[in-house]
Amino acid sequence: MGKSPAIGARTIGRRQLLCWGGLSLMGAGLTACSAGPLIPRLDVAGGENGGMYFEFATLLCEALVKYKIAENSEALITEASVENLKLLKNGTAGLSLALADTVAQLSPAESSLVALGRVYQNYYHCLVPRESSIRTLADLSGRRLGTGAPGSGTWVTGQRILNATGLDTAMRSPRERQLGYVGGLKALEEGSIDALFLFGGIPVSSITELEQRLPLRLISMSSVLPRLREEYPRLYEPVIIPQDTYAGVAQVDTVGVANLLMANVSLPDSVVSAVVELLVNHARELIPRNSAGIQYLTPDTLISTGGQPLHPAAQAAYRRLHG
């Protein structure tokens, strides 16, 4: 069993949600085990407040406390995948959420970061106002495009999409604005950008809210999938955002990427095993409200990590649970 990283540190100046030992927002009839917590603190690097990452991280930290895996646990507000992996690497967080394609960029020197499981599917959105003249990805040429916070999973995948579409050249590139989740939706509503890239489980609650004020349309991503899948095997999947996922918005083909729950390989085996059992046995408690984009967590889906290695104790736990 490895030495536990310094997972109790907090991010200075960052607004956080603290899940205390007595807090339980879970369903009735489920009781925590009688033994004491396995670890004093286990913080979860999530994402922007109001986004799917942070909602999932919040539910997870509540469950970590409720089932006495950790005495205390915080869901950290971050700019998502890249920052989450940094917080995990430096010990500020003990667990983090990250897109599989962002994880795949880790260098060999960062091989101490491993997956505990695939926790949900992300759907890439290219949003435009419904009356916009933008109909295809090619139409983004020269337009004002929100591409996600710098270094975020949205930004990383978006750059690959622009490249696959041939929009990464000086003559054809959109006028890129690196806006986070909240800032990007605000800019789209205000008209200061023409289109917005955004990643999330479906439906994204903030898009649902915006659509009530600004009729929206989704742009198909099907044209870039063959090249993405050729260049980055096992990372990108064809998925559909069904009709009326957002009121009045037609069905669209898009790009799907797995979201992984990551840890340091030094996280104690007993903690890893308990987290895996939590994911499998209490999956329904970890699904954010109104989310249709998170598949029901089972050993079969949890181990589909896009080629990213699992923590050895996670592998053993899945074998034990799944046979």
PDB file of N, CA and C in Angstrom, residues 242-310:
ATOM      1  N   PRO A 242     -29.981  13.815 -28.500  1.00  0.00           N
ATOM      2  CA  PRO A 242     -31.321  13.595 -29.055  1.00  0.00           C
ATOM      3  C   PRO A 242     -32.123  14.886 -29.197  1.00  0.00           C
ATOM      4  N   GLN A 243     -33.116  14.827 -30.084  1.00  0.00           N
ATOM      5  CA  GLN A 243     -34.016  15.950 -30.270  1.00  0.00           C
ATOM      6  C   GLN A 243     -34.690  16.308 -28.956  1.00  0.00           C
ATOM      7  N   ASP A 244     -34.830  17.601 -28.726  1.00  0.00           N
ATOM      8  CA  ASP A 244     -35.485  18.156 -27.538  1.00  0.00           C
ATOM      9  C   ASP A 244     -34.733  17.874 -26.232  1.00  0.00           C
ATOM     10  N   THR A 245     -33.456  17.463 -26.343  1.00  0.00           N
ATOM     11  CA  THR A 245     -32.612  17.497 -25.136  1.00  0.00           C
ATOM     12  C   THR A 245     -32.644  18.916 -24.590  1.00  0.00           C
ATOM     13  N   TYR A 246     -32.620  19.865 -25.508  1.00  0.00           N
ATOM     14  CA  TYR A 246     -32.865  21.274 -25.205  1.00  0.00           C
ATOM     15  C   TYR A 246     -34.099  21.660 -26.028  1.00  0.00           C
ATOM     16  N   ALA A 247     -35.073  22.269 -25.399  1.00  0.00           N
ATOM     17  CA  ALA A 247     -36.393  22.490 -26.008  1.00  0.00           C
ATOM     18  C   ALA A 247     -36.296  23.080 -27.410  1.00  0.00           C
ATOM     19  N   GLY A 248     -36.888  22.368 -28.360  1.00  0.00           N
ATOM     20  CA  GLY A 248     -36.935  22.871 -29.723  1.00  0.00           C
ATOM     21  C   GLY A 248     -35.674  22.676 -30.529  1.00  0.00           C
ATOM     22  N   VAL A 249     -34.655  22.038 -29.952  1.00  0.00           N
ATOM     23  CA  VAL A 249     -33.375  21.854 -30.646  1.00  0.00           C
ATOM     24  C   VAL A 249     -33.350  20.466 -31.284  1.00  0.00           C
ATOM     25  N   ALA A 250     -33.066  20.404 -32.581  1.00  0.00           N
ATOM     26  CA  ALA A 250     -33.087  19.150 -33.327  1.00  0.00           C
ATOM     27  C   ALA A 250     -31.947  18.228 -32.911  1.00  0.00           C
ATOM     28  N   GLN A 251     -32.149  16.945 -33.172  1.00  0.00           N
ATOM     29  CA  GLN A 251     -31.104  15.945 -32.916  1.00  0.00           C
ATOM     30  C   GLN A 251     -29.854  16.272 -33.716  1.00  0.00           C
ATOM     31  N   VAL A 252     -28.689  15.967 -33.124  1.00  0.00           N
ATOM     32  CA  VAL A 252     -27.436  16.251 -33.817  1.00  0.00           C
ATOM     33  C   VAL A 252     -26.409  15.173 -33.486  1.00  0.00           C
ATOM     34  N   ASP A 253     -25.591  14.835 -34.472  1.00  0.00           N
ATOM     35  CA  ASP A 253     -24.459  13.917 -34.271  1.00  0.00           C
ATOM     36  C   ASP A 253     -23.277  14.721 -33.756  1.00  0.00           C
ATOM     37  N   THR A 254     -22.585  14.145 -32.762  1.00  0.00           N
ATOM     38  CA  THR A 254     -21.460  14.882 -32.211  1.00  0.00           C
ATOM     39  C   THR A 254     -20.376  13.931 -31.719  1.00  0.00           C
ATOM     40  N   VAL A 255     -19.419  14.478 -31.017  1.00  0.00           N
ATOM     41  CA  VAL A 255     -18.243  13.752 -30.543  1.00  0.00           C
ATOM     42  C   VAL A 255     -18.407  13.449 -29.061  1.00  0.00           C
ATOM     43  N   GLY A 256     -18.189  12.195 -28.689  1.00  0.00           N
ATOM     44  CA  GLY A 256     -18.254  11.801 -27.279  1.00  0.00           C
ATOM     45  C   GLY A 256     -16.882  11.436 -26.754  1.00  0.00           C
ATOM     46  N   VAL A 257     -16.612  11.831 -25.516  1.00  0.00           N
ATOM     47  CA  VAL A 257     -15.346  11.525 -24.845  1.00  0.00           C
ATOM     48  C   VAL A 257     -15.645  11.092 -23.417  1.00  0.00           C
ATOM     49  N   ALA A 258     -14.993  10.040 -22.981  1.00  0.00           N
ATOM     50  CA  ALA A 258     -15.192   9.550 -21.618  1.00  0.00           C
ATOM     51  C   ALA A 258     -14.621  10.519 -20.601  1.00  0.00           C
ATOM     52  N   ASN A 259     -15.324  10.666 -19.482  1.00  0.00           N
ATOM     53  CA  ASN A 259     -14.801  11.410 -18.341  1.00  0.00           C
ATOM     54  C   ASN A 259     -14.307  10.406 -17.312  1.00  0.00           C
ATOM     55  N   LEU A 260     -13.079  10.560 -16.875  1.00  0.00           N
ATOM     56  CA  LEU A 260     -12.443   9.607 -15.978  1.00  0.00           C
ATOM     57  C   LEU A 260     -12.303  10.179 -14.573  1.00  0.00           C
ATOM     58  N   LEU A 261     -12.439   9.312 -13.589  1.00  0.00           N
ATOM     59  CA  LEU A 261     -12.090   9.664 -12.220  1.00  0.00           C
ATOM     60  C   LEU A 261     -10.651   9.218 -12.019  1.00  0.00           C
ATOM     61  N   MET A 262      -9.785  10.180 -11.722  1.00  0.00           N
ATOM     62  CA  MET A 262      -8.350   9.936 -11.645  1.00  0.00           C
ATOM     63  C   MET A 262      -7.845  10.025 -10.206  1.00  0.00           C
ATOM     64  N   ALA A 263      -6.739   9.326  -9.944  1.00  0.00           N
ATOM     65  CA  ALA A 263      -6.090   9.364  -8.633  1.00  0.00           C
ATOM     66  C   ALA A 263      -4.592   9.197  -8.842  1.00  0.00           C
ATOM     67  N   ASN A 264      -3.840   9.435  -7.777  1.00  0.00           N
ATOM     68  CA  ASN A 264      -2.418   9.130  -7.798  1.00  0.00           C
ATOM     69  C   ASN A 264      -2.236   7.672  -7.432  1.00  0.00           C
ATOM     70  N   VAL A 265      -1.272   7.013  -8.066  1.00  0.00           N
ATOM     71  CA  VAL A 265      -1.051   5.594  -7.786  1.00  0.00           C
ATOM     72  C   VAL A 265      -0.703   5.350  -6.319  1.00  0.00           C
ATOM     73  N   SER A 266      -0.263   6.388  -5.616  1.00  0.00           N
ATOM     74  CA  SER A 266       0.090   6.256  -4.204  1.00  0.00           C
ATOM     75  C   SER A 266      -1.113   6.303  -3.267  1.00  0.00           C
ATOM     76  N   LEU A 267      -2.320   6.577  -3.804  1.00  0.00           N
ATOM     77  CA  LEU A 267      -3.507   6.558  -2.951  1.00  0.00           C
ATOM     78  C   LEU A 267      -3.652   5.151  -2.373  1.00  0.00           C
ATOM     79  N   PRO A 268      -3.839   5.029  -1.047  1.00  0.00           N
ATOM     80  CA  PRO A 268      -3.862   3.706  -0.423  1.00  0.00           C
ATOM     81  C   PRO A 268      -4.852   2.745  -1.065  1.00  0.00           C
ATOM     82  N   ASP A 269      -4.439   1.495  -1.171  1.00  0.00           N
ATOM     83  CA  ASP A 269      -5.274   0.474  -1.799  1.00  0.00           C
ATOM     84  C   ASP A 269      -6.642   0.360  -1.144  1.00  0.00           C
ATOM     85  N   SER A 270      -6.694   0.480   0.175  1.00  0.00           N
ATOM     86  CA  SER A 270      -7.969   0.346   0.881  1.00  0.00           C
ATOM     87  C   SER A 270      -8.931   1.455   0.482  1.00  0.00           C
ATOM     88  N   VAL A 271      -8.401   2.674   0.266  1.00  0.00           N
ATOM     89  CA  VAL A 271      -9.235   3.800  -0.146  1.00  0.00           C
ATOM     90  C   VAL A 271      -9.709   3.599  -1.578  1.00  0.00           C
ATOM     91  N   VAL A 272      -8.802   3.194  -2.455  1.00  0.00           N
ATOM     92  CA  VAL A 272      -9.160   2.945  -3.853  1.00  0.00           C
ATOM     93  C   VAL A 272     -10.254   1.895  -3.953  1.00  0.00           C
ATOM     94  N   SER A 273     -10.091   0.799  -3.231  1.00  0.00           N
ATOM     95  CA  SER A 273     -11.084  -0.277  -3.258  1.00  0.00           C
ATOM     96  C   SER A 273     -12.443   0.225  -2.780  1.00  0.00           C
ATOM     97  N   ALA A 274     -12.449   1.028  -1.723  1.00  0.00           N
ATOM     98  CA  ALA A 274     -13.703   1.556  -1.189  1.00  0.00           C
ATOM     99  C   ALA A 274     -14.365   2.514  -2.181  1.00  0.00           C
ATOM    100  N   VAL A 275     -13.569   3.331  -2.886  1.00  0.00           N
ATOM    101  CA  VAL A 275     -14.128   4.250  -3.879  1.00  0.00           C
ATOM    102  C   VAL A 275     -14.754   3.463  -5.033  1.00  0.00           C
ATOM    103  N   VAL A 276     -14.087   2.419  -5.501  1.00  0.00           N
ATOM    104  CA  VAL A 276     -14.638   1.592  -6.578  1.00  0.00           C
ATOM    105  C   VAL A 276     -15.958   0.959  -6.138  1.00  0.00           C
ATOM    106  N   GLU A 277     -16.004   0.437  -4.921  1.00  0.00           N
ATOM    107  CA  GLU A 277     -17.243  -0.160  -4.426  1.00  0.00           C
ATOM    108  C   GLU A 277     -18.355   0.884  -4.329  1.00  0.00           C
ATOM    109  N   LEU A 278     -17.987   2.105  -3.972  1.00  0.00           N
ATOM    110  CA  LEU A 278     -18.963   3.194  -3.944  1.00  0.00           C
ATOM    111  C   LEU A 278     -19.517   3.464  -5.345  1.00  0.00           C
ATOM    112  N   LEU A 279     -18.628   3.534  -6.337  1.00  0.00           N
ATOM    113  CA  LEU A 279     -19.060   3.792  -7.709  1.00  0.00           C
ATOM    114  C   LEU A 279     -20.006   2.711  -8.214  1.00  0.00           C
ATOM    115  N   VAL A 280     -19.726   1.470  -7.855  1.00  0.00           N
ATOM    116  CA  VAL A 280     -20.531   0.350  -8.341  1.00  0.00           C
ATOM    117  C   VAL A 280     -21.831   0.197  -7.555  1.00  0.00           C
ATOM    118  N   ASN A 281     -21.731   0.257  -6.231  1.00  0.00           N
ATOM    119  CA  ASN A 281     -22.876  -0.092  -5.388  1.00  0.00           C
ATOM    120  C   ASN A 281     -23.833   1.067  -5.130  1.00  0.00           C
ATOM    121  N   HIS A 282     -23.357   2.320  -5.304  1.00  0.00           N
ATOM    122  CA  HIS A 282     -24.216   3.476  -5.018  1.00  0.00           C
ATOM    123  C   HIS A 282     -24.230   4.439  -6.204  1.00  0.00           C
ATOM    124  N   ALA A 283     -24.209   3.855  -7.406  1.00  0.00           N
ATOM    125  CA  ALA A 283     -24.118   4.658  -8.622  1.00  0.00           C
ATOM    126  C   ALA A 283     -25.252   5.663  -8.749  1.00  0.00           C
ATOM    127  N   ARG A 284     -26.467   5.264  -8.386  1.00  0.00           N
ATOM    128  CA  ARG A 284     -27.614   6.141  -8.577  1.00  0.00           C
ATOM    129  C   ARG A 284     -27.498   7.425  -7.758  1.00  0.00           C
ATOM    130  N   GLU A 285     -26.762   7.386  -6.691  1.00  0.00           N
ATOM    131  CA  GLU A 285     -26.603   8.566  -5.840  1.00  0.00           C
ATOM    132  C   GLU A 285     -25.625   9.574  -6.424  1.00  0.00           C
ATOM    133  N   LEU A 286     -24.899   9.175  -7.470  1.00  0.00           N
ATOM    134  CA  LEU A 286     -23.853  10.023  -8.032  1.00  0.00           C
ATOM    135  C   LEU A 286     -24.259  10.672  -9.345  1.00  0.00           C
ATOM    136  N   ILE A 287     -25.521  10.547  -9.729  1.00  0.00           N
ATOM    137  CA  ILE A 287     -25.983  11.114 -10.989  1.00  0.00           C
ATOM    138  C   ILE A 287     -26.562  12.503 -10.730  1.00  0.00           C
ATOM    139  N   PRO A 288     -25.954  13.555 -11.283  1.00  0.00           N
ATOM    140  CA  PRO A 288     -26.479  14.910 -11.076  1.00  0.00           C
ATOM    141  C   PRO A 288     -27.931  15.031 -11.524  1.00  0.00           C
ATOM    142  N   ARG A 289     -28.648  15.889 -10.864  1.00  0.00           N
ATOM    143  CA  ARG A 289     -30.064  16.109 -11.146  1.00  0.00           C
ATOM    144  C   ARG A 289     -30.278  16.450 -12.620  1.00  0.00           C
ATOM    145  N   ASN A 290     -31.275  15.816 -13.196  1.00  0.00           N
ATOM    146  CA  ASN A 290     -31.699  16.053 -14.582  1.00  0.00           C
ATOM    147  C   ASN A 290     -30.690  15.611 -15.628  1.00  0.00           C
ATOM    148  N   SER A 291     -29.663  14.861 -15.243  1.00  0.00           N
ATOM    149  CA  SER A 291     -28.670  14.445 -16.226  1.00  0.00           C
ATOM    150  C   SER A 291     -29.084  13.153 -16.905  1.00  0.00           C
ATOM    151  N   ALA A 292     -29.067  13.170 -18.244  1.00  0.00           N
ATOM    152  CA  ALA A 292     -29.305  11.961 -19.021  1.00  0.00           C
ATOM    153  C   ALA A 292     -28.006  11.441 -19.618  1.00  0.00           C
ATOM    154  N   GLY A 293     -26.920  12.200 -19.483  1.00  0.00           N
ATOM    155  CA  GLY A 293     -25.676  11.869 -20.167  1.00  0.00           C
ATOM    156  C   GLY A 293     -24.738  10.970 -19.403  1.00  0.00           C
ATOM    157  N   ILE A 294     -25.095  10.601 -18.178  1.00  0.00           N
ATOM    158  CA  ILE A 294     -24.249   9.709 -17.401  1.00  0.00           C
ATOM    159  C   ILE A 294     -24.828   8.308 -17.488  1.00  0.00           C
ATOM    160  N   GLN A 295     -24.060   7.403 -18.054  1.00  0.00           N
ATOM    161  CA  GLN A 295     -24.565   6.048 -18.135  1.00  0.00           C
ATOM    162  C   GLN A 295     -24.616   5.439 -16.743  1.00  0.00           C
ATOM    163  N   TYR A 296     -25.458   4.434 -16.570  1.00  0.00           N
ATOM    164  CA  TYR A 296     -25.507   3.760 -15.276  1.00  0.00           C
ATOM    165  C   TYR A 296     -24.170   3.081 -15.035  1.00  0.00           C
ATOM    166  N   LEU A 297     -23.552   3.383 -13.913  1.00  0.00           N
ATOM    167  CA  LEU A 297     -22.216   2.884 -13.643  1.00  0.00           C
ATOM    168  C   LEU A 297     -22.250   1.398 -13.310  1.00  0.00           C
ATOM    169  N   THR A 298     -21.533   0.611 -14.091  1.00  0.00           N
ATOM    170  CA  THR A 298     -21.373  -0.817 -13.845  1.00  0.00           C
ATOM    171  C   THR A 298     -19.897  -1.142 -14.022  1.00  0.00           C
ATOM    172  N   PRO A 299     -19.447  -2.296 -13.537  1.00  0.00           N
ATOM    173  CA  PRO A 299     -18.044  -2.654 -13.779  1.00  0.00           C
ATOM    174  C   PRO A 299     -17.666  -2.626 -15.256  1.00  0.00           C
ATOM    175  N   ASP A 300     -18.599  -3.037 -16.136  1.00  0.00           N
ATOM    176  CA  ASP A 300     -18.307  -3.044 -17.577  1.00  0.00           C
ATOM    177  C   ASP A 300     -18.003  -1.654 -18.106  1.00  0.00           C
ATOM    178  N   THR A 301     -18.826  -0.672 -17.722  1.00  0.00           N
ATOM    179  CA  THR A 301     -18.604   0.680 -18.233  1.00  0.00           C
ATOM    180  C   THR A 301     -17.487   1.392 -17.477  1.00  0.00           C
ATOM    181  N   LEU A 302     -17.349   1.129 -16.209  1.00  0.00           N
ATOM    182  CA  LEU A 302     -16.325   1.803 -15.410  1.00  0.00           C
ATOM    183  C   LEU A 302     -14.915   1.485 -15.900  1.00  0.00           C
ATOM    184  N   ILE A 303     -14.699   0.275 -16.395  1.00  0.00           N
ATOM    185  CA  ILE A 303     -13.346  -0.101 -16.815  1.00  0.00           C
ATOM    186  C   ILE A 303     -13.040   0.336 -18.248  1.00  0.00           C
ATOM    187  N   SER A 304     -14.005   0.967 -18.930  1.00  0.00           N
ATOM    188  CA  SER A 304     -13.782   1.445 -20.307  1.00  0.00           C
ATOM    189  C   SER A 304     -13.123   2.817 -20.258  1.00  0.00           C
ATOM    190  N   THR A 305     -11.831   2.834 -20.000  1.00  0.00           N
ATOM    191  CA  THR A 305     -11.116   4.081 -19.709  1.00  0.00           C
ATOM    192  C   THR A 305     -10.346   4.640 -20.899  1.00  0.00           C
ATOM    193  N   GLY A 306     -10.701   4.226 -22.106  1.00  0.00           N
ATOM    194  CA  GLY A 306     -10.033   4.778 -23.280  1.00  0.00           C
ATOM    195  C   GLY A 306      -8.564   4.466 -23.348  1.00  0.00           C
ATOM    196  N   GLY A 307      -8.167   3.324 -22.795  1.00  0.00           N
ATOM    197  CA  GLY A 307      -6.771   2.913 -22.830  1.00  0.00           C
ATOM    198  C   GLY A 307      -5.929   3.426 -21.692  1.00  0.00           C
ATOM    199  N   GLN A 308      -6.511   4.240 -20.801  1.00  0.00           N
ATOM    200  CA  GLN A 308      -5.752   4.748 -19.663  1.00  0.00           C
ATOM    201  C   GLN A 308      -5.664   3.676 -18.571  1.00  0.00           C
ATOM    202  N   PRO A 309      -4.484   3.491 -17.956  1.00  0.00           N
ATOM    203  CA  PRO A 309      -4.322   2.426 -16.968  1.00  0.00           C
ATOM    204  C   PRO A 309      -5.128   2.678 -15.701  1.00  0.00           C
ATOM    205  N   LEU A 310      -5.634   1.597 -15.130  1.00  0.00           N
ATOM    206  CA  LEU A 310      -6.335   1.655 -13.858  1.00  0.00           C
ATOM    207  C   LEU A 310      -5.357   1.506 -12.702  1.00  0.00           C
TER     208      LEU A 310
END
